[in-house]
Amino acid sequence: MLRITLAILLSALSFALPTHAEATFVQKRELQLAEHRFVDGRRLPVTLGFETYGRLNERRDNAVLICHFFGGSSHAAGRYAAGDPRPGYWDALIGPGKPLDTDRYFIVSADVLANINAHDPTVRSTGPYSLDPLTRQPYGGTFPSVTIRDQVAVQRSLMEDLGIQRWHTVMGASLGGMQALQWAVSHPDRVERVVTVAASGRADAYNKALCQLMIDAIRSDARWKNGDYYGQEAPDGGLASAWKLLFVHTLSRQGLSRGITPGDPASFLEALEAKARARIAEIDANAWISLSEASRDFDLGAGHPDYRSALGRIQAKVLAIAAEGDLLYPPELIRTDLVAPLADLGKPARFHVLTTEQGHLGAVYDMGQASEVLRDFLR
Amino acid sequence: MLRITLAILLSALSFALPTHAEATFVQKRELQLAEHRFVDGRRLPVTLGFETYGRLNERRDNAVLICHFFGGSSHAAGRYAAGDPRPGYWDALIGPGKPLDTDRYFIVSADVLANINAHDPTVRSTGPYSLDPLTRQPYGGTFPSVTIRDQVAVQRSLMEDLGIQRWHTVMGASLGGMQALQWAVSHPDRVERVVTVAASGRADAYNKALCQLMIDAIRSDARWKNGDYYGQEAPDGGLASAWKLLFVHTLSRQGLSRGITPGDPASFLEALEAKARARIAEIDANAWISLSEASRDFDLGAGHPDYRSALGRIQAKVLAIAAEGDLLYPPELIRTDLVAPLADLGKPARFHVLTTEQGHLGAVYDMGQASEVLRDFLR
């Protein structure tokens, strides 16, 4: 009797569970654009991958756009399936009752063009690894150069497709923060709030140089062949060097040193190399170059008389979050090159520094710490 | 009559000037060692370049050893000839009446083995670019690996040759500071004082990784050919990348950004590339690898049970100087990984932070600022 009851109960559960779970699973979606005109003048059809969480309200005033960082994707929250080892990267911030409350906001998270994770099947956005419809071969070296303004332009098309007139908030970390700021400069009337994390309004000399060194590392690999390596050996040596150069700058000094085993100094470099080789299996070298160029050349002043006049266009309220120990966008750089000039222009931005030992990656993994600041700012 | 007087006067001057000037000119000297046993076990004859300023006193207790940084040479003070554009790198510190008073101290400045400036005719120390006496070909890829302990060992031979029993002080910046600290650990009874600038007692993970990335950049250049490129095209592409990677870390963030022309963002990267190409004309790629490996693997704990026990051997008084904004050896790293452990061991070191906008290079160019601290410490 007990056995039968249990069997019925289990059967009922196995029926109920998927239904309940399916409702919480996230789906990758795609927007096809017949033509995107790149900043460099070229026109191509492009696909944009995106995800949404929550529902657009009737007044269509609760839409939040999330832009992702260099190594990320649109997968900011939730899981695609029950077996997923990890949820999206900002799952601590996005969901019912969380600062980006999905019972309240309609959250749109967009993939960048030339997403580096080309070998990840959930990445769908067009990049140099995509097939050129004319030749039916990957674009490779013929893919247009991609700028932060291109990312914003395709997101603008997505906005229209979703029937949104104005973003409640545009938010992003690192490369995503650059996109959020670019939104506020390119479309000042369409953004109410900007939350930028571990990013500034332009690359400083150091960041420009690091991006160039990553590009050079890939280009100097004999297997790169001007970007036309598809179907052949990929420039993995150069890509591994680029990955390592970026990786050691995404942690704080102390955070990185935690990887050293006392008494075994060589093990750290071996582990770093192994980590690089494992990670780059998912990555396309040309896409890495594309996003490095976009980061290197990022300057809100592009297309405007100067940086200051570009900042002057911003109407959105700005929250700038920095991460302690960040080697790429140190709090002091964000304060002096973004927060202070905005204040000078009579546009006081809120500035918050995360206490973290993860440096730049704190912008992804320690953002839960900024929950109250974020709730307050979004209110 | 006036004309004759002038002629006599000029003739007298032209006679007098060289005599006076010669007395102040610096001469490069050489020590030939029939055999140096490298830490890796190999035995080779080596030449060590060095310079001296001032005179050894009768009690032989006024000798100061200066060890140089990665890109430097033994040329720490004075000029080789009247036409020299610049004096030695620490000329602000070394000379009559200066903190390292040549009327008081006998200053010995030694070149490192595998000095990177192989194409500078004043550099004489043996390195991978030197001729192997057995083959009469450059050592290239067969040159032994060079450690900081090797540098100290050949300086120990120089000390003996000069008839010095004990250094009043051993002092150096960056790679030179590592040598100074290694002296105090390897030969505690032969060093009274150590002045280390912009260096710590071991490379942290970040510095290890940067060194490895520089090595990888050169090795991945197809022209490197396992180090046997002499008489052929040198691996200048890889070497330029290594130089740029180091250079952008030797200035502070702000210092580097001063190189950007407003409105012309590309000019900075072009100038950086041009600077790299000009500088590497003097540099040997294999020597760069040698010193990168020495920097990467530097750990006072090598050959001892651990880092702490190595520090425990130090008997010298220690002055640790750090430079504000230093991206390679930040003041905080020197404080936590050298000054604090020494204090724990009951060996309080003096700690001084230079106020500079030059970052790591402040250890070379802004050391005049530490004159009083230095005078007081040497007293």
mmCIF file with all atom_site columns, C-alpha atoms in Angstrom, chain B residues 76-245:
data_model
loop_
_atom_site.group_PDB
_atom_site.id
_atom_site.type_symbol
_atom_site.label_atom_id
_atom_site.label_alt_id
_atom_site.label_comp_id
_atom_site.label_asym_id
_atom_site.label_entity_id
_atom_site.label_seq_id
_atom_site.pdbx_PDB_ins_code
_atom_site.Cartn_x
_atom_site.Cartn_y
_atom_site.Cartn_z
_atom_site.occupancy
_atom_site.B_iso_or_equiv
_atom_site.pdbx_formal_charge
_atom_site.auth_seq_id
_atom_site.auth_comp_id
_atom_site.auth_asym_id
_atom_site.auth_atom_id
_atom_site.pdbx_PDB_model_num
ATOM 1   C CA . ALA B 1 76  ? 75.109 54.286 -13.173 1.00 0.00 ? 76  ALA B CA 1
ATOM 2   C CA . ALA B 1 77  ? 76.951 57.613 -13.007 1.00 0.00 ? 77  ALA B CA 1
ATOM 3   C CA . GLY B 1 78  ? 79.138 60.040 -14.925 1.00 0.00 ? 78  GLY B CA 1
ATOM 4   C CA . ARG B 1 79  ? 79.927 60.136 -18.638 1.00 0.00 ? 79  ARG B CA 1
ATOM 5   C CA . TYR B 1 80  ? 82.226 58.035 -20.790 1.00 0.00 ? 80  TYR B CA 1
ATOM 6   C CA . ALA B 1 81  ? 83.186 61.027 -22.936 1.00 0.00 ? 81  ALA B CA 1
ATOM 7   C CA . ALA B 1 82  ? 82.522 64.748 -23.296 1.00 0.00 ? 82  ALA B CA 1
ATOM 8   C CA . GLY B 1 83  ? 79.959 64.214 -26.053 1.00 0.00 ? 83  GLY B CA 1
ATOM 9   C CA . ASP B 1 84  ? 77.720 61.782 -24.133 1.00 0.00 ? 84  ASP B CA 1
ATOM 10  C CA . PRO B 1 85  ? 74.126 63.009 -24.219 1.00 0.00 ? 85  PRO B CA 1
ATOM 11  C CA . ARG B 1 86  ? 73.290 61.648 -20.780 1.00 0.00 ? 86  ARG B CA 1
ATOM 12  C CA . PRO B 1 87  ? 75.181 60.582 -17.689 1.00 0.00 ? 87  PRO B CA 1
ATOM 13  C CA . GLY B 1 88  ? 74.631 57.217 -15.985 1.00 0.00 ? 88  GLY B CA 1
ATOM 14  C CA . TYR B 1 89  ? 71.102 56.484 -14.780 1.00 0.00 ? 89  TYR B CA 1
ATOM 15  C CA . TRP B 1 90  ? 71.589 57.289 -11.094 1.00 0.00 ? 90  TRP B CA 1
ATOM 16  C CA . ASP B 1 91  ? 73.845 60.297 -11.609 1.00 0.00 ? 91  ASP B CA 1
ATOM 17  C CA . ALA B 1 92  ? 71.507 62.267 -9.326  1.00 0.00 ? 92  ALA B CA 1
ATOM 18  C CA . LEU B 1 93  ? 72.541 59.966 -6.470  1.00 0.00 ? 93  LEU B CA 1
ATOM 19  C CA . ILE B 1 94  ? 76.193 59.256 -7.210  1.00 0.00 ? 94  ILE B CA 1
ATOM 20  C CA . GLY B 1 95  ? 78.992 61.858 -7.145  1.00 0.00 ? 95  GLY B CA 1
ATOM 21  C CA . PRO B 1 96  ? 80.810 64.275 -4.858  1.00 0.00 ? 96  PRO B CA 1
ATOM 22  C CA . GLY B 1 97  ? 78.437 65.562 -2.191  1.00 0.00 ? 97  GLY B CA 1
ATOM 23  C CA . LYS B 1 98  ? 75.575 63.379 -3.422  1.00 0.00 ? 98  LYS B CA 1
ATOM 24  C CA . PRO B 1 99  ? 73.984 60.669 -1.228  1.00 0.00 ? 99  PRO B CA 1
ATOM 25  C CA . LEU B 1 100 ? 76.372 58.072 -2.668  1.00 0.00 ? 100 LEU B CA 1
ATOM 26  C CA . ASP B 1 101 ? 79.249 60.490 -2.129  1.00 0.00 ? 101 ASP B CA 1
ATOM 27  C CA . THR B 1 102 ? 82.215 59.501 -4.267  1.00 0.00 ? 102 THR B CA 1
ATOM 28  C CA . ASP B 1 103 ? 84.509 61.422 -1.914  1.00 0.00 ? 103 ASP B CA 1
ATOM 29  C CA . ARG B 1 104 ? 83.443 58.967 0.741   1.00 0.00 ? 104 ARG B CA 1
ATOM 30  C CA . TYR B 1 105 ? 82.370 55.717 -0.905  1.00 0.00 ? 105 TYR B CA 1
ATOM 31  C CA . PHE B 1 106 ? 83.980 53.430 -3.433  1.00 0.00 ? 106 PHE B CA 1
ATOM 32  C CA . ILE B 1 107 ? 81.170 52.561 -5.746  1.00 0.00 ? 107 ILE B CA 1
ATOM 33  C CA . VAL B 1 108 ? 81.223 49.445 -7.900  1.00 0.00 ? 108 VAL B CA 1
ATOM 34  C CA . SER B 1 109 ? 78.546 49.060 -10.540 1.00 0.00 ? 109 SER B CA 1
ATOM 35  C CA . ALA B 1 110 ? 78.338 45.687 -12.274 1.00 0.00 ? 110 ALA B CA 1
ATOM 36  C CA . ASP B 1 111 ? 76.767 44.586 -15.549 1.00 0.00 ? 111 ASP B CA 1
ATOM 37  C CA . VAL B 1 112 ? 74.550 41.541 -15.424 1.00 0.00 ? 112 VAL B CA 1
ATOM 38  C CA . LEU B 1 113 ? 75.347 38.416 -17.377 1.00 0.00 ? 113 LEU B CA 1
ATOM 39  C CA . ALA B 1 114 ? 73.092 38.293 -20.456 1.00 0.00 ? 114 ALA B CA 1
ATOM 40  C CA . ASN B 1 115 ? 72.695 42.059 -20.468 1.00 0.00 ? 115 ASN B CA 1
ATOM 41  C CA . ILE B 1 116 ? 69.947 42.755 -23.006 1.00 0.00 ? 116 ILE B CA 1
ATOM 42  C CA . ASN B 1 117 ? 71.808 45.677 -24.643 1.00 0.00 ? 117 ASN B CA 1
ATOM 43  C CA . ALA B 1 118 ? 74.017 43.347 -26.646 1.00 0.00 ? 118 ALA B CA 1
ATOM 44  C CA . HIS B 1 119 ? 74.445 45.795 -29.523 1.00 0.00 ? 119 HIS B CA 1
ATOM 45  C CA . ASP B 1 120 ? 75.588 48.621 -27.245 1.00 0.00 ? 120 ASP B CA 1
ATOM 46  C CA . PRO B 1 121 ? 79.399 48.625 -27.526 1.00 0.00 ? 121 PRO B CA 1
ATOM 47  C CA . THR B 1 122 ? 79.794 49.543 -23.841 1.00 0.00 ? 122 THR B CA 1
ATOM 48  C CA . VAL B 1 123 ? 78.159 46.274 -22.785 1.00 0.00 ? 123 VAL B CA 1
ATOM 49  C CA . ARG B 1 124 ? 80.775 43.570 -22.298 1.00 0.00 ? 124 ARG B CA 1
ATOM 50  C CA . SER B 1 125 ? 79.223 40.890 -20.112 1.00 0.00 ? 125 SER B CA 1
ATOM 51  C CA . THR B 1 126 ? 78.854 37.379 -21.435 1.00 0.00 ? 126 THR B CA 1
ATOM 52  C CA . GLY B 1 127 ? 75.462 36.317 -22.696 1.00 0.00 ? 127 GLY B CA 1
ATOM 53  C CA . PRO B 1 128 ? 73.795 34.113 -25.293 1.00 0.00 ? 128 PRO B CA 1
ATOM 54  C CA . TYR B 1 129 ? 75.047 36.568 -27.950 1.00 0.00 ? 129 TYR B CA 1
ATOM 55  C CA . SER B 1 130 ? 78.693 35.915 -26.957 1.00 0.00 ? 130 SER B CA 1
ATOM 56  C CA . LEU B 1 131 ? 80.996 33.603 -28.883 1.00 0.00 ? 131 LEU B CA 1
ATOM 57  C CA . ASP B 1 132 ? 81.319 30.140 -27.465 1.00 0.00 ? 132 ASP B CA 1
ATOM 58  C CA . PRO B 1 133 ? 85.122 29.652 -27.366 1.00 0.00 ? 133 PRO B CA 1
ATOM 59  C CA . LEU B 1 134 ? 84.696 26.020 -28.399 1.00 0.00 ? 134 LEU B CA 1
ATOM 60  C CA . THR B 1 135 ? 82.620 26.615 -31.520 1.00 0.00 ? 135 THR B CA 1
ATOM 61  C CA . ARG B 1 136 ? 83.525 30.264 -32.222 1.00 0.00 ? 136 ARG B CA 1
ATOM 62  C CA . GLN B 1 137 ? 79.799 30.750 -32.842 1.00 0.00 ? 137 GLN B CA 1
ATOM 63  C CA . PRO B 1 138 ? 77.373 32.640 -30.575 1.00 0.00 ? 138 PRO B CA 1
ATOM 64  C CA . TYR B 1 139 ? 75.994 30.430 -27.816 1.00 0.00 ? 139 TYR B CA 1
ATOM 65  C CA . GLY B 1 140 ? 72.407 31.122 -28.899 1.00 0.00 ? 140 GLY B CA 1
ATOM 66  C CA . GLY B 1 141 ? 70.099 28.419 -27.628 1.00 0.00 ? 141 GLY B CA 1
ATOM 67  C CA . THR B 1 142 ? 72.956 26.614 -25.841 1.00 0.00 ? 142 THR B CA 1
ATOM 68  C CA . PHE B 1 143 ? 73.621 29.375 -23.310 1.00 0.00 ? 143 PHE B CA 1
ATOM 69  C CA . PRO B 1 144 ? 72.829 28.263 -19.752 1.00 0.00 ? 144 PRO B CA 1
ATOM 70  C CA . SER B 1 145 ? 69.794 29.655 -18.020 1.00 0.00 ? 145 SER B CA 1
ATOM 71  C CA . VAL B 1 146 ? 70.733 32.623 -15.864 1.00 0.00 ? 146 VAL B CA 1
ATOM 72  C CA . THR B 1 147 ? 69.350 33.229 -12.384 1.00 0.00 ? 147 THR B CA 1
ATOM 73  C CA . ILE B 1 148 ? 69.647 36.098 -9.939  1.00 0.00 ? 148 ILE B CA 1
ATOM 74  C CA . ARG B 1 149 ? 71.933 33.801 -7.909  1.00 0.00 ? 149 ARG B CA 1
ATOM 75  C CA . ASP B 1 150 ? 74.260 33.590 -10.924 1.00 0.00 ? 150 ASP B CA 1
ATOM 76  C CA . GLN B 1 151 ? 74.485 37.369 -11.041 1.00 0.00 ? 151 GLN B CA 1
ATOM 77  C CA . VAL B 1 152 ? 75.397 37.472 -7.353  1.00 0.00 ? 152 VAL B CA 1
ATOM 78  C CA . ALA B 1 153 ? 77.960 34.694 -7.780  1.00 0.00 ? 153 ALA B CA 1
ATOM 79  C CA . VAL B 1 154 ? 79.899 36.549 -10.488 1.00 0.00 ? 154 VAL B CA 1
ATOM 80  C CA . GLN B 1 155 ? 79.682 39.772 -8.462  1.00 0.00 ? 155 GLN B CA 1
ATOM 81  C CA . ARG B 1 156 ? 81.147 37.757 -5.568  1.00 0.00 ? 156 ARG B CA 1
ATOM 82  C CA . SER B 1 157 ? 84.159 37.003 -7.789  1.00 0.00 ? 157 SER B CA 1
ATOM 83  C CA . LEU B 1 158 ? 84.428 40.684 -8.672  1.00 0.00 ? 158 LEU B CA 1
ATOM 84  C CA . MET B 1 159 ? 84.363 41.541 -4.969  1.00 0.00 ? 159 MET B CA 1
ATOM 85  C CA . GLU B 1 160 ? 87.304 39.217 -4.356  1.00 0.00 ? 160 GLU B CA 1
ATOM 86  C CA . ASP B 1 161 ? 89.201 40.574 -7.318  1.00 0.00 ? 161 ASP B CA 1
ATOM 87  C CA . LEU B 1 162 ? 88.802 44.109 -5.960  1.00 0.00 ? 162 LEU B CA 1
ATOM 88  C CA . GLY B 1 163 ? 89.995 43.064 -2.508  1.00 0.00 ? 163 GLY B CA 1
ATOM 89  C CA . ILE B 1 164 ? 86.700 43.826 -0.765  1.00 0.00 ? 164 ILE B CA 1
ATOM 90  C CA . GLN B 1 165 ? 85.639 41.692 2.208   1.00 0.00 ? 165 GLN B CA 1
ATOM 91  C CA . ARG B 1 166 ? 82.295 43.243 2.996   1.00 0.00 ? 166 ARG B CA 1
ATOM 92  C CA . TRP B 1 167 ? 80.004 45.625 1.150   1.00 0.00 ? 167 TRP B CA 1
ATOM 93  C CA . HIS B 1 168 ? 79.060 48.754 3.048   1.00 0.00 ? 168 HIS B CA 1
ATOM 94  C CA . THR B 1 169 ? 75.850 48.618 0.969   1.00 0.00 ? 169 THR B CA 1
ATOM 95  C CA . VAL B 1 170 ? 74.405 46.672 -1.942  1.00 0.00 ? 170 VAL B CA 1
ATOM 96  C CA . MET B 1 171 ? 71.791 48.640 -3.806  1.00 0.00 ? 171 MET B CA 1
ATOM 97  C CA . GLY B 1 172 ? 69.698 48.249 -6.927  1.00 0.00 ? 172 GLY B CA 1
ATOM 98  C CA . ALA B 1 173 ? 66.401 49.011 -8.629  1.00 0.00 ? 173 ALA B CA 1
ATOM 99  C CA . SER B 1 174 ? 63.994 46.343 -9.927  1.00 0.00 ? 174 SER B CA 1
ATOM 100 C CA . LEU B 1 175 ? 66.142 43.436 -11.217 1.00 0.00 ? 175 LEU B CA 1
ATOM 101 C CA . GLY B 1 176 ? 68.974 45.213 -9.352  1.00 0.00 ? 176 GLY B CA 1
ATOM 102 C CA . GLY B 1 177 ? 66.945 45.213 -6.145  1.00 0.00 ? 177 GLY B CA 1
ATOM 103 C CA . MET B 1 178 ? 66.444 41.454 -6.532  1.00 0.00 ? 178 MET B CA 1
ATOM 104 C CA . GLN B 1 179 ? 70.236 41.043 -6.761  1.00 0.00 ? 179 GLN B CA 1
ATOM 105 C CA . ALA B 1 180 ? 70.742 43.241 -3.692  1.00 0.00 ? 180 ALA B CA 1
ATOM 106 C CA . LEU B 1 181 ? 68.313 41.130 -1.647  1.00 0.00 ? 181 LEU B CA 1
ATOM 107 C CA . GLN B 1 182 ? 69.872 37.920 -2.965  1.00 0.00 ? 182 GLN B CA 1
ATOM 108 C CA . TRP B 1 183 ? 73.279 39.160 -1.750  1.00 0.00 ? 183 TRP B CA 1
ATOM 109 C CA . ALA B 1 184 ? 71.892 39.583 1.758   1.00 0.00 ? 184 ALA B CA 1
ATOM 110 C CA . VAL B 1 185 ? 70.481 36.027 1.710   1.00 0.00 ? 185 VAL B CA 1
ATOM 111 C CA . SER B 1 186 ? 73.384 34.265 -0.050  1.00 0.00 ? 186 SER B CA 1
ATOM 112 C CA . HIS B 1 187 ? 76.193 36.067 1.793   1.00 0.00 ? 187 HIS B CA 1
ATOM 113 C CA . PRO B 1 188 ? 74.694 37.495 4.993   1.00 0.00 ? 188 PRO B CA 1
ATOM 114 C CA . ASP B 1 189 ? 78.134 38.185 6.514   1.00 0.00 ? 189 ASP B CA 1
ATOM 115 C CA . ARG B 1 190 ? 79.326 40.219 3.548   1.00 0.00 ? 190 ARG B CA 1
ATOM 116 C CA . VAL B 1 191 ? 76.589 42.838 3.333   1.00 0.00 ? 191 VAL B CA 1
ATOM 117 C CA . GLU B 1 192 ? 76.003 45.548 5.934   1.00 0.00 ? 192 GLU B CA 1
ATOM 118 C CA . ARG B 1 193 ? 73.106 47.302 4.247   1.00 0.00 ? 193 ARG B CA 1
ATOM 119 C CA . VAL B 1 194 ? 70.703 46.580 1.416   1.00 0.00 ? 194 VAL B CA 1
ATOM 120 C CA . VAL B 1 195 ? 68.774 49.215 -0.483  1.00 0.00 ? 195 VAL B CA 1
ATOM 121 C CA . THR B 1 196 ? 66.161 47.670 -2.737  1.00 0.00 ? 196 THR B CA 1
ATOM 122 C CA . VAL B 1 197 ? 64.054 49.871 -4.979  1.00 0.00 ? 197 VAL B CA 1
ATOM 123 C CA . ALA B 1 198 ? 60.869 48.720 -6.750  1.00 0.00 ? 198 ALA B CA 1
ATOM 124 C CA . ALA B 1 199 ? 61.547 45.057 -6.023  1.00 0.00 ? 199 ALA B CA 1
ATOM 125 C CA . SER B 1 200 ? 60.421 42.383 -3.613  1.00 0.00 ? 200 SER B CA 1
ATOM 126 C CA . GLY B 1 201 ? 61.892 39.078 -2.452  1.00 0.00 ? 201 GLY B CA 1
ATOM 127 C CA . ARG B 1 202 ? 60.145 37.028 -5.107  1.00 0.00 ? 202 ARG B CA 1
ATOM 128 C CA . ALA B 1 203 ? 58.018 37.414 -8.225  1.00 0.00 ? 203 ALA B CA 1
ATOM 129 C CA . ASP B 1 204 ? 54.302 37.235 -7.565  1.00 0.00 ? 204 ASP B CA 1
ATOM 130 C CA . ALA B 1 205 ? 51.928 35.415 -9.923  1.00 0.00 ? 205 ALA B CA 1
ATOM 131 C CA . TYR B 1 206 ? 51.282 38.528 -12.001 1.00 0.00 ? 206 TYR B CA 1
ATOM 132 C CA . ASN B 1 207 ? 54.975 39.222 -12.567 1.00 0.00 ? 207 ASN B CA 1
ATOM 133 C CA . LYS B 1 208 ? 55.623 35.560 -13.350 1.00 0.00 ? 208 LYS B CA 1
ATOM 134 C CA . ALA B 1 209 ? 52.863 35.638 -15.952 1.00 0.00 ? 209 ALA B CA 1
ATOM 135 C CA . LEU B 1 210 ? 54.103 38.866 -17.577 1.00 0.00 ? 210 LEU B CA 1
ATOM 136 C CA . CYS B 1 211 ? 57.617 37.424 -17.835 1.00 0.00 ? 211 CYS B CA 1
ATOM 137 C CA . GLN B 1 212 ? 56.252 34.228 -19.383 1.00 0.00 ? 212 GLN B CA 1
ATOM 138 C CA . LEU B 1 213 ? 54.190 36.216 -21.880 1.00 0.00 ? 213 LEU B CA 1
ATOM 139 C CA . MET B 1 214 ? 57.322 38.125 -22.932 1.00 0.00 ? 214 MET B CA 1
ATOM 140 C CA . ILE B 1 215 ? 59.222 34.860 -23.366 1.00 0.00 ? 215 ILE B CA 1
ATOM 141 C CA . ASP B 1 216 ? 56.331 33.348 -25.344 1.00 0.00 ? 216 ASP B CA 1
ATOM 142 C CA . ALA B 1 217 ? 56.141 36.394 -27.613 1.00 0.00 ? 217 ALA B CA 1
ATOM 143 C CA . ILE B 1 218 ? 59.779 35.933 -28.651 1.00 0.00 ? 218 ILE B CA 1
ATOM 144 C CA . ARG B 1 219 ? 59.694 32.147 -28.865 1.00 0.00 ? 219 ARG B CA 1
ATOM 145 C CA . SER B 1 220 ? 56.592 32.186 -31.034 1.00 0.00 ? 220 SER B CA 1
ATOM 146 C CA . ASP B 1 221 ? 58.364 34.361 -33.608 1.00 0.00 ? 221 ASP B CA 1
ATOM 147 C CA . ALA B 1 222 ? 59.323 31.993 -36.445 1.00 0.00 ? 222 ALA B CA 1
ATOM 148 C CA . ARG B 1 223 ? 62.669 33.808 -36.723 1.00 0.00 ? 223 ARG B CA 1
ATOM 149 C CA . TRP B 1 224 ? 63.683 32.865 -33.186 1.00 0.00 ? 224 TRP B CA 1
ATOM 150 C CA . LYS B 1 225 ? 64.675 29.326 -34.283 1.00 0.00 ? 225 LYS B CA 1
ATOM 151 C CA . ASN B 1 226 ? 65.290 28.033 -30.762 1.00 0.00 ? 226 ASN B CA 1
ATOM 152 C CA . GLY B 1 227 ? 67.677 30.907 -30.178 1.00 0.00 ? 227 GLY B CA 1
ATOM 153 C CA . ASP B 1 228 ? 69.969 30.243 -33.127 1.00 0.00 ? 228 ASP B CA 1
ATOM 154 C CA . TYR B 1 229 ? 69.185 33.281 -35.249 1.00 0.00 ? 229 TYR B CA 1
ATOM 155 C CA . TYR B 1 230 ? 72.586 34.980 -35.194 1.00 0.00 ? 230 TYR B CA 1
ATOM 156 C CA . GLY B 1 231 ? 73.773 35.989 -38.643 1.00 0.00 ? 231 GLY B CA 1
ATOM 157 C CA . GLN B 1 232 ? 70.167 35.753 -39.842 1.00 0.00 ? 232 GLN B CA 1
ATOM 158 C CA . GLU B 1 233 ? 67.047 37.838 -39.367 1.00 0.00 ? 233 GLU B CA 1
ATOM 159 C CA . ALA B 1 234 ? 66.390 38.371 -35.670 1.00 0.00 ? 234 ALA B CA 1
ATOM 160 C CA . PRO B 1 235 ? 62.953 37.717 -34.102 1.00 0.00 ? 235 PRO B CA 1
ATOM 161 C CA . ASP B 1 236 ? 62.203 41.438 -34.023 1.00 0.00 ? 236 ASP B CA 1
ATOM 162 C CA . GLY B 1 237 ? 58.412 41.053 -34.141 1.00 0.00 ? 237 GLY B CA 1
ATOM 163 C CA . GLY B 1 238 ? 58.326 38.961 -30.995 1.00 0.00 ? 238 GLY B CA 1
ATOM 164 C CA . LEU B 1 239 ? 60.945 41.124 -29.313 1.00 0.00 ? 239 LEU B CA 1
ATOM 165 C CA . ALA B 1 240 ? 58.968 44.283 -30.100 1.00 0.00 ? 240 ALA B CA 1
ATOM 166 C CA . SER B 1 241 ? 55.879 42.721 -28.508 1.00 0.00 ? 241 SER B CA 1
ATOM 167 C CA . ALA B 1 242 ? 57.893 41.772 -25.416 1.00 0.00 ? 242 ALA B CA 1
ATOM 168 C CA . TRP B 1 243 ? 59.338 45.278 -25.216 1.00 0.00 ? 243 TRP B CA 1
ATOM 169 C CA . LYS B 1 244 ? 55.874 46.859 -25.489 1.00 0.00 ? 244 LYS B CA 1
ATOM 170 C CA . LEU B 1 245 ? 54.445 44.565 -22.843 1.00 0.00 ? 245 LEU B CA 1
#
